[in-house]
Coordinates of C-alpha atoms and ligand atoms in Angstrom, one line a residue:
M1004 CA 28.5 14.0 37.5
S1005 CA 30.1 17.4 37.9
Y1006 CA 27.3 19.5 36.6
P1007 CA 24.2 21.0 38.9
V1008 CA 21.0 19.0 37.9
P1009 CA 17.3 21.2 37.9
F1010 CA 14.4 19.8 40.0
N1011 CA 12.4 19.3 37.0
E1012 CA 15.1 17.1 34.7
P1013 CA 12.7 14.5 33.6
E1014 CA 9.9 16.8 32.3
R1015 CA 12.9 18.9 30.7
L1016 CA 14.4 16.2 28.9
T1017 CA 10.8 15.4 27.7
E1018 CA 10.2 19.0 26.4
L1019 CA 13.6 18.7 24.7
E1020 CA 12.5 15.2 23.3
R1021 CA 9.5 16.7 22.0
L1022 CA 11.3 19.6 20.2
R1023 CA 14.0 17.5 18.9
S1024 CA 14.3 17.4 15.1
A1025 CA 16.0 14.8 12.9
E1026 CA 19.2 17.0 13.5
W1027 CA 20.1 19.4 15.8
G1028 CA 21.4 21.8 13.4
F1029 CA 18.1 23.6 13.5
S1030 CA 18.2 25.9 10.7
A1031 CA 20.5 29.4 9.6
A1032 CA 18.9 31.2 11.1
L1033 CA 20.4 30.2 14.5
D1034 CA 23.6 30.4 13.2
R1035 CA 23.1 34.4 12.3
L1036 CA 21.6 35.0 15.3
C1037 CA 25.0 33.4 17.1
S1038 CA 26.7 36.1 14.3
L1039 CA 24.7 39.1 15.2
A1040 CA 25.6 38.3 19.2
T1041 CA 29.3 38.0 18.8
R1042 CA 29.3 41.4 17.1
Q1043 CA 26.9 43.4 19.6
L1044 CA 28.8 41.4 22.6
K1045 CA 32.3 42.0 20.7
V1046 CA 32.8 38.0 21.7
P1047 CA 34.7 35.7 19.8
I1048 CA 31.7 32.9 20.5
A1049 CA 28.0 32.7 20.6
L1050 CA 26.6 29.4 21.1
V1051 CA 22.7 27.9 21.0
S1052 CA 23.1 25.0 23.3
L1053 CA 20.7 22.5 24.1
V1054 CA 21.5 20.7 27.1
G1055 CA 20.6 16.7 27.1
D1056 CA 21.0 14.3 29.7
K1057 CA 24.5 13.7 28.7
E1058 CA 25.3 15.8 26.1
Q1059 CA 24.6 19.7 24.9
N1060 CA 24.3 20.0 21.4
F1061 CA 24.8 23.0 19.4
A1062 CA 21.8 24.2 17.2
G1063 CA 23.2 27.5 16.3
R1064 CA 27.0 28.5 16.3
Q1065 CA 29.6 31.0 15.7
G1066 CA 32.8 30.7 16.5
V1067 CA 33.6 26.9 17.0
D1068 CA 33.6 23.8 14.4
M1069 CA 32.0 21.5 17.2
L1070 CA 29.0 20.4 17.4
K1071 CA 28.3 18.9 20.9
T1072 CA 30.2 18.4 23.8
S1073 CA 29.9 16.1 27.4
R1074 CA 27.8 17.8 30.2
D1075 CA 30.1 17.5 32.7
V1076 CA 32.3 20.4 30.9
S1077 CA 29.2 22.5 29.5
F1078 CA 29.1 25.9 30.9
C1079 CA 25.4 26.4 29.4
A1080 CA 24.7 23.3 32.0
H1081 CA 24.9 26.1 34.7
A1082 CA 23.0 28.6 32.6
I1083 CA 19.8 26.6 33.3
M1084 CA 19.5 26.6 36.7
T1085 CA 18.6 30.0 37.3
P1086 CA 16.2 32.1 35.2
Q1087 CA 18.7 35.3 35.3
P1088 CA 21.5 35.4 33.2
F1089 CA 24.3 33.3 34.6
V1090 CA 27.8 35.3 34.2
V1091 CA 31.4 33.9 34.6
E1092 CA 33.9 36.7 34.5
N1093 CA 37.1 34.9 34.9
A1094 CA 36.8 31.3 34.3
T1095 CA 40.6 30.7 35.3
E1096 CA 39.5 32.5 38.9
D1097 CA 36.4 30.1 39.3
S1098 CA 36.6 26.5 41.2
R1099 CA 33.9 25.3 39.0
F1100 CA 35.6 26.0 35.8
C1101 CA 39.5 26.4 36.2
E1102 CA 40.0 22.6 35.4
N1103 CA 37.6 22.8 32.3
V1104 CA 39.6 21.4 29.3
F1105 CA 37.4 24.6 27.0
V1106 CA 39.4 26.7 30.0
T1107 CA 42.6 25.1 30.2
G1108 CA 43.0 24.2 26.2
D1109 CA 40.8 25.1 23.3
P1110 CA 39.5 27.1 22.5
G1111 CA 40.6 28.8 26.2
I1112 CA 37.6 30.3 27.6
R1113 CA 37.8 33.3 30.3
A1114 CA 34.5 34.8 30.3
Y1115 CA 31.2 33.7 29.6
A1116 CA 27.3 34.8 29.9
G1117 CA 24.5 33.0 28.9
V1118 CA 20.4 33.2 29.1
P1119 CA 18.6 30.0 29.5
L1120 CA 16.4 28.9 26.5
A1121 CA 12.8 28.9 28.4
T1122 CA 10.1 27.1 26.0
R1123 CA 6.3 28.3 26.6
A1124 CA 6.2 25.3 28.8
D1125 CA 8.9 27.4 31.2
L1126 CA 11.0 24.8 30.9
R1127 CA 14.5 25.2 30.1
I1128 CA 16.2 23.1 27.7
G1129 CA 19.2 25.1 26.5
A1130 CA 21.3 28.0 26.7
F1131 CA 22.1 30.8 24.4
C1132 CA 25.4 32.0 25.6
A1133 CA 28.6 34.6 24.7
I1134 CA 32.2 33.6 25.0
D1135 CA 35.1 35.4 25.6
V1136 CA 38.9 34.5 25.2
K1137 CA 40.2 37.3 28.0
P1138 CA 38.4 38.2 31.0
R1139 CA 35.8 40.5 30.8
R1140 CA 32.5 42.1 32.5
F1141 CA 28.9 42.0 30.7
T1142 CA 26.8 45.3 31.0
A1143 CA 23.2 45.1 32.1
D1144 CA 22.4 46.5 28.6
E1145 CA 24.6 43.5 27.0
L1146 CA 22.7 41.0 29.4
A1147 CA 19.3 41.9 28.2
L1148 CA 20.3 41.7 24.4
L1149 CA 21.7 38.7 24.9
G1150 CA 17.9 37.6 26.8
E1151 CA 16.4 39.0 23.6
L1152 CA 18.5 37.0 21.3
G1153 CA 17.9 34.0 23.7
G1154 CA 14.4 34.7 23.5
I1155 CA 14.2 34.7 19.5
A1156 CA 16.4 31.3 19.5
T1157 CA 13.4 29.7 21.5
A1158 CA 10.9 30.6 19.5
I1159 CA 12.8 29.6 16.2
I1160 CA 13.5 26.2 17.6
E1161 CA 9.9 26.1 18.5
F1162 CA 8.8 27.5 15.3
E1163 CA 10.8 25.0 13.1
H1164 CA 9.4 22.2 15.1
M1165 CA 5.9 23.4 14.3
K1166 CA 7.1 23.3 10.3
L1167 CA 8.2 19.9 10.7
Q1168 CA 5.0 18.8 12.1
L1169 CA 3.2 20.9 9.9
D1170 CA 5.3 19.0 6.9
D1171 CA 4.5 15.5 8.3
A1172 CA 0.8 17.2 8.5
L1173 CA 0.5 18.0 4.9
E1174 CA 2.7 14.8 3.1
E1175 CA -0.4 12.5 5.5
A1176 CA -3.4 14.6 4.0
G1177 CA -1.4 14.2 0.6
E1178 CA -1.0 10.6 0.7
M1179 CA -4.7 10.7 2.3
Q1180 CA -6.1 12.8 -1.0
E1181 CA -4.0 10.2 -3.0
D1182 CA -5.6 7.1 -1.6
L1183 CA -8.6 8.8 -1.9
R1184 CA -8.7 9.6 -5.5
E1185 CA -7.1 5.9 -6.2
H1186 CA -10.4 4.6 -4.5
A1187 CA -12.8 6.8 -6.5
L1188 CA -10.9 5.9 -9.4
A1189 CA -11.5 2.0 -8.6
L1190 CA -15.2 2.8 -7.6
E1191 CA -16.2 4.5 -11.0
S1192 CA -14.6 1.7 -12.7
S1193 CA -16.3 -0.5 -10.9
N1194 CA -19.8 0.9 -11.0
K1195 CA -18.9 0.7 -14.9
E1196 CA -18.4 -2.6 -15.1
L1197 CA -21.4 -3.5 -13.1
A1198 CA -23.5 -1.6 -14.8
E1199 CA -22.5 -2.8 -18.4
F1200 CA -22.5 -6.3 -16.8
A1201 CA -26.1 -5.9 -15.5
Q1202 CA -26.8 -4.8 -19.2
T1203 CA -25.5 -7.8 -20.9
L1204 CA -27.1 -10.1 -18.4
S1205 CA -30.1 -8.5 -18.6
H1206 CA -30.0 -9.0 -22.5
D1207 CA -28.7 -12.4 -22.2
L1208 CA -31.9 -13.4 -20.0
K1209 CA -34.4 -11.7 -21.7
A1210 CA -33.3 -14.0 -24.9
P1211 CA -34.9 -17.4 -22.8
I1212 CA -37.6 -15.3 -21.7
R1213 CA -38.8 -14.1 -25.1
T1214 CA -39.0 -17.9 -26.2
I1215 CA -40.6 -19.5 -23.3
R1216 CA -43.3 -16.5 -23.9
T1217 CA -43.6 -16.8 -27.5
Y1218 CA -44.3 -20.3 -27.2
L1219 CA -46.2 -21.2 -24.2
P1220 CA -49.4 -19.7 -25.8
D1221 CA -48.7 -22.4 -28.8
I1222 CA -48.5 -24.7 -26.7
L1223 CA -51.5 -24.1 -24.6
E1224 CA -53.5 -23.7 -28.0
N1225 CA -52.1 -26.8 -30.1
A1226 CA -52.3 -28.6 -26.6
R1227 CA -56.0 -27.7 -26.9
T1228 CA -56.7 -28.7 -30.5
G1229 CA -55.3 -31.7 -30.0
E1230 CA -51.8 -31.2 -32.1
L1231 CA -49.7 -33.0 -29.1
A1232 CA -46.6 -33.6 -31.4
T1233 CA -46.1 -30.1 -32.3
A1234 CA -46.7 -29.1 -28.5
L1235 CA -44.4 -31.7 -27.3
E1236 CA -41.7 -30.0 -29.9
D1237 CA -42.5 -26.6 -28.3
Y1238 CA -42.6 -27.5 -24.9
R1239 CA -38.6 -29.1 -25.5
L1240 CA -37.7 -25.9 -26.7
V1241 CA -39.5 -24.2 -23.5
L1242 CA -37.3 -26.3 -21.5
K1243 CA -34.2 -26.0 -22.8
S1244 CA -34.9 -22.0 -22.6
A1245 CA -35.3 -22.7 -18.9
T1246 CA -32.2 -24.8 -18.8
H1247 CA -30.3 -21.9 -20.1
M1248 CA -31.7 -19.7 -17.5
D1249 CA -31.2 -22.2 -15.1
Q1250 CA -27.3 -22.1 -16.3
L1251 CA -26.8 -18.5 -16.8
V1252 CA -28.3 -17.9 -13.1
D1253 CA -25.7 -20.7 -11.6
T1254 CA -23.0 -19.0 -13.6
L1255 CA -24.0 -16.0 -12.1
R1256 CA -23.8 -16.8 -8.9
E1257 CA -20.1 -18.1 -9.1
Y1258 CA -19.0 -14.8 -10.5
C1259 CA -20.5 -12.9 -7.8
K1260 CA -19.0 -15.1 -4.9
V1261 CA -15.4 -15.1 -7.0
R1262 CA -15.4 -11.0 -7.0
Y1263 CA -17.1 -10.7 -3.7
E1264 CA -16.5 -13.3 -1.5
K1265 CA -13.4 -13.5 1.0
A1266 CA -11.1 -16.3 0.2
P1267 CA -8.3 -17.6 2.6
V1268 CA -5.4 -18.5 1.5
T1269 CA -3.7 -21.7 2.3
D1270 CA -0.4 -23.8 0.6
L1271 CA -1.9 -25.9 -2.5
P1272 CA -0.6 -28.7 -4.5
M1273 CA -2.0 -28.0 -7.7
N1274 CA -2.0 -32.0 -8.5
V1275 CA -4.5 -32.1 -6.0
V1276 CA -6.2 -29.4 -7.7
V1277 CA -6.2 -30.2 -11.2
E1278 CA -7.8 -34.4 -9.6
D1279 CA -10.6 -32.5 -7.8
A1280 CA -11.2 -30.4 -11.0
V1281 CA -11.1 -33.8 -13.3
G1282 CA -13.4 -35.7 -10.9
I1283 CA -15.9 -33.0 -11.3
L1284 CA -15.9 -33.1 -14.9
K1285 CA -15.8 -36.7 -15.3
P1286 CA -19.0 -37.5 -17.0
A1287 CA -17.8 -35.1 -19.7
I1288 CA -14.2 -36.5 -20.0
E1289 CA -15.8 -39.9 -20.3
E1290 CA -18.5 -38.9 -22.5
R1291 CA -15.8 -38.0 -24.8
A1292 CA -13.4 -40.3 -24.3
A1293 CA -10.2 -37.1 -23.6
V1294 CA -7.0 -37.6 -23.0
I1295 CA -6.2 -35.5 -19.7
S1296 CA -2.7 -35.4 -18.6
W1297 CA -0.3 -34.0 -16.6
G1298 CA 2.8 -34.2 -14.2
E1299 CA 4.2 -33.7 -11.0
L1300 CA 2.7 -29.9 -10.7
P1301 CA 4.0 -27.2 -8.3
T1302 CA 2.5 -26.0 -5.1
V1303 CA 0.9 -22.6 -4.9
K1304 CA -0.7 -20.0 -2.5
G1305 CA -4.1 -20.3 -3.0
N1306 CA -8.0 -20.5 -2.3
G1307 CA -9.0 -24.2 -3.2
P1308 CA -12.6 -23.5 -4.3
Q1309 CA -11.4 -20.9 -6.4
L1310 CA -8.1 -22.6 -8.0
I1311 CA -10.9 -25.8 -8.4
L1312 CA -13.3 -23.6 -10.5
L1313 CA -10.5 -22.0 -12.1
M1314 CA -9.0 -25.6 -13.6
Q1315 CA -12.7 -27.0 -14.0
N1316 CA -13.5 -23.6 -16.2
L1317 CA -10.2 -24.2 -18.2
I1318 CA -10.5 -28.1 -18.7
G1319 CA -14.1 -27.8 -19.5
N1320 CA -13.6 -25.2 -22.3
A1321 CA -10.7 -27.6 -23.5
L1322 CA -13.2 -30.4 -23.8
K1323 CA -15.7 -28.1 -25.1
F1324 CA -14.1 -26.4 -27.8
S1325 CA -12.2 -29.7 -29.0
A1326 CA -11.6 -32.2 -31.6
E1327 CA -12.3 -36.1 -31.3
P1328 CA -11.1 -37.1 -29.2
P1329 CA -10.1 -34.3 -27.1
R1330 CA -5.7 -33.9 -26.1
I1331 CA -5.6 -31.6 -22.9
S1332 CA -2.3 -31.5 -21.3
I1333 CA -1.5 -29.0 -18.0
T1334 CA 1.7 -28.3 -17.4
A1335 CA 3.5 -25.9 -15.3
A1336 CA 7.2 -23.8 -15.1
S1337 CA 8.8 -21.9 -12.3
R1338 CA 9.1 -18.3 -13.3
G1339 CA 10.8 -15.8 -10.2
A1340 CA 8.3 -16.1 -6.9
D1341 CA 5.7 -17.3 -9.2
A1342 CA 4.5 -20.8 -11.1
V1343 CA 3.3 -20.8 -14.5
F1344 CA 1.1 -23.1 -15.5
C1345 CA -0.7 -23.9 -19.2
V1346 CA -3.8 -25.7 -20.1
K1347 CA -3.2 -26.8 -24.2
D1348 CA -5.9 -28.3 -26.1
N1349 CA -6.6 -29.7 -29.9
G1350 CA -9.1 -27.8 -30.2
I1351 CA -11.0 -25.5 -33.1
G1352 CA -8.5 -22.6 -31.9
I1353 CA -9.6 -19.0 -31.3
K1354 CA -9.0 -15.9 -34.5
A1355 CA -5.8 -14.2 -32.9
D1356 CA -8.2 -11.2 -32.7
Y1357 CA -10.2 -12.5 -30.3
L1358 CA -7.4 -13.4 -27.9
E1359 CA -8.1 -11.0 -25.4
Q1360 CA -12.3 -10.2 -25.5
I1361 CA -12.5 -13.6 -24.7
F1362 CA -11.8 -13.1 -21.1
E1363 CA -14.6 -10.3 -20.8
P1364 CA -18.3 -11.1 -19.0
F1365 CA -20.5 -12.4 -21.5
Q1366 CA -17.8 -12.6 -24.7
R1367 CA -18.6 -16.1 -26.6
L1368 CA -17.2 -16.2 -29.9
H1369 CA -20.0 -19.1 -31.4
A1370 CA -23.6 -19.0 -31.4
A1371 CA -25.3 -20.7 -27.9
S1372 CA -26.8 -23.5 -30.1
R1373 CA -23.6 -24.7 -31.3
Y1374 CA -21.3 -24.8 -27.9
A1375 CA -24.0 -24.1 -25.0
G1376 CA -22.4 -21.8 -22.1
A1377 CA -23.0 -18.3 -20.4
G1378 CA -19.6 -16.4 -21.9
L1379 CA -19.1 -16.1 -18.1
G1380 CA -16.5 -18.9 -17.6
L1381 CA -13.3 -16.7 -18.7
A1382 CA -14.2 -14.1 -17.0
I1383 CA -14.6 -15.4 -13.7
C1384 CA -11.0 -17.6 -14.2
R1385 CA -9.5 -14.1 -15.4
K1386 CA -10.7 -12.9 -11.5
I1387 CA -9.6 -16.2 -9.9
V1388 CA -6.1 -15.5 -11.2
E1389 CA -6.1 -11.6 -10.6
R1390 CA -7.4 -12.2 -7.0
H1391 CA -4.2 -14.4 -6.5
Q1392 CA -2.3 -11.4 -8.1
G1393 CA -1.5 -13.7 -11.1
R1394 CA -2.1 -12.8 -14.9
I1395 CA -4.2 -14.8 -17.7
W1396 CA -3.8 -14.9 -21.1
C1397 CA -4.3 -17.0 -24.1
E1398 CA -2.0 -18.2 -27.3
S1399 CA -3.9 -19.7 -30.4
A1400 CA -5.1 -19.9 -33.7
V1401 CA -7.8 -20.9 -35.5
G1402 CA -7.6 -25.0 -36.3
Q1403 CA -4.4 -25.1 -34.3
G1404 CA -5.6 -25.5 -30.3
S1405 CA -5.1 -23.4 -27.7
M1406 CA -3.0 -22.7 -24.9
F1407 CA -4.4 -20.9 -21.6
H1408 CA -1.3 -19.9 -19.4
F1409 CA -1.7 -18.3 -15.8
T1410 CA 0.6 -17.4 -12.9
L1411 CA 0.1 -17.8 -9.3
P1412 CA 2.0 -17.5 -6.4
A1413 CA 4.4 -20.1 -5.4
A1414 CA 4.4 -21.3 -2.0
Q1415 CA 7.8 -21.1 -0.2
Ligands
LIG1135 P1 -18.4 -20.1 -22.4 O1 -19.6 -19.9 -21.5 O2 -19.3 -19.2 -23.7 O3 -17.7 -21.3 -22.8 P2 -15.6 -18.7 -22.0 O4 -16.2 -17.2 -20.9 O5 -15.8 -20.1 -20.9 O6 -17.4 -19.1 -21.8 O7 -15.7 -18.2 -22.6 C1 -15.6 -17.0 -23.8 C2 -15.5 -17.7 -25.6 O8 -14.0 -18.4 -25.9 C3 -16.0 -19.1 -25.8 O9 -17.3 -19.1 -26.1 C4 -15.1 -19.3 -26.8 O10 -16.0 -18.8 -28.1 C5 -14.0 -19.1 -26.8 N1 -13.7 -20.3 -26.1 C6 -13.0 -20.3 -24.6 N2 -12.4 -21.2 -24.4 C7 -11.9 -22.0 -25.8 C8 -10.8 -22.8 -26.2 N3 -10.5 -23.7 -25.5 N4 -10.9 -22.9 -27.5 C9 -11.4 -22.2 -28.4 N5 -12.0 -21.3 -27.9 C10 -12.2 -20.9 -26.5

């Protein structure tokens, strides 16, 4: 090692690292400062050198093209040793520099004057220097000017560093603001959806309550007057309404669960999911003598209970809105990283105008008296698929049966 090392070298290098910008070329301002120094001190070369562990990097330059040199041939490595200006009047007569490659070779340094760049923490990270290619003296005024320019160079380096930090902070603040805006929008739309949901729900719950309210006094009156047959008929209506309310509350619970509960994801063979859903629907399948077929289905990344509920709702609807006997097939294909499934039935079909609407909560195309249901089944299906980053859609025509397609992420 042929250069002196300051006593506080580790702290000095940490300070340099703190101020390091993505590139060493800080700003055109440092180059301009060097240009000013060459004119005022009448020298061909001026440099702002940052002295690192093994190299010096030129953050500002005038008169040389190099961006860095090794530290052991650096004059500035000597200038950082003292707070005073470091001066060499004739390098060829100085044992420390007479064999230096920049003295014996290009650019042929003869005279050097450098002042340390001392940061606010009073650590010398480099030097501001003026270099001549012929031996010369530097006057006290010239060295004082060099000192001033060195002070300005340090201030520019600190300023550029602060500017970078400020830019980063501003960028971060901008991203946070954008995140907040997105959250606020999501919250607003979720609140709106919830309000609409609550309104429709209260409307749907009121219908059976109204029926019960209307018929209960009649039942009592008929029972009192001995018209038991009429009382029994009314009682059946009340029971039906209560059952409907019960179903509505159950479906609602399912909907809320899908929407708000955490759903851990594992690799799931869809054959097993379909078998489970078909098992749950066994009584309805047997009652309708339905034929349900599926082949080899892929394994997906998903939440077991949610995917069973999804298949249960789709197969359940296919059974409910089907011809006699219901024929339902479940197929799958691969599309990029996804698996695309299709549940096809031979049922009553859906008018093209309603193919989107059916996925909204409480949307029913038929009177509840004809086909029972809360109108939440497909809304649940859509929530489940969306929570799996998938998409669900329907292709159908009246009297032509329906095909419900949905995508799920395929397991690797
Ligand atoms: P519901 O509880 O009424 O079944 P869904 O949300 O499951 O509610 O379905 C919404 C509406 O979409 C149904 O009322 C029905 O009109 C229509 N629909 C759903 N599946 C089918 C299907 N496979 N064939 C024909 N119509 C369907």
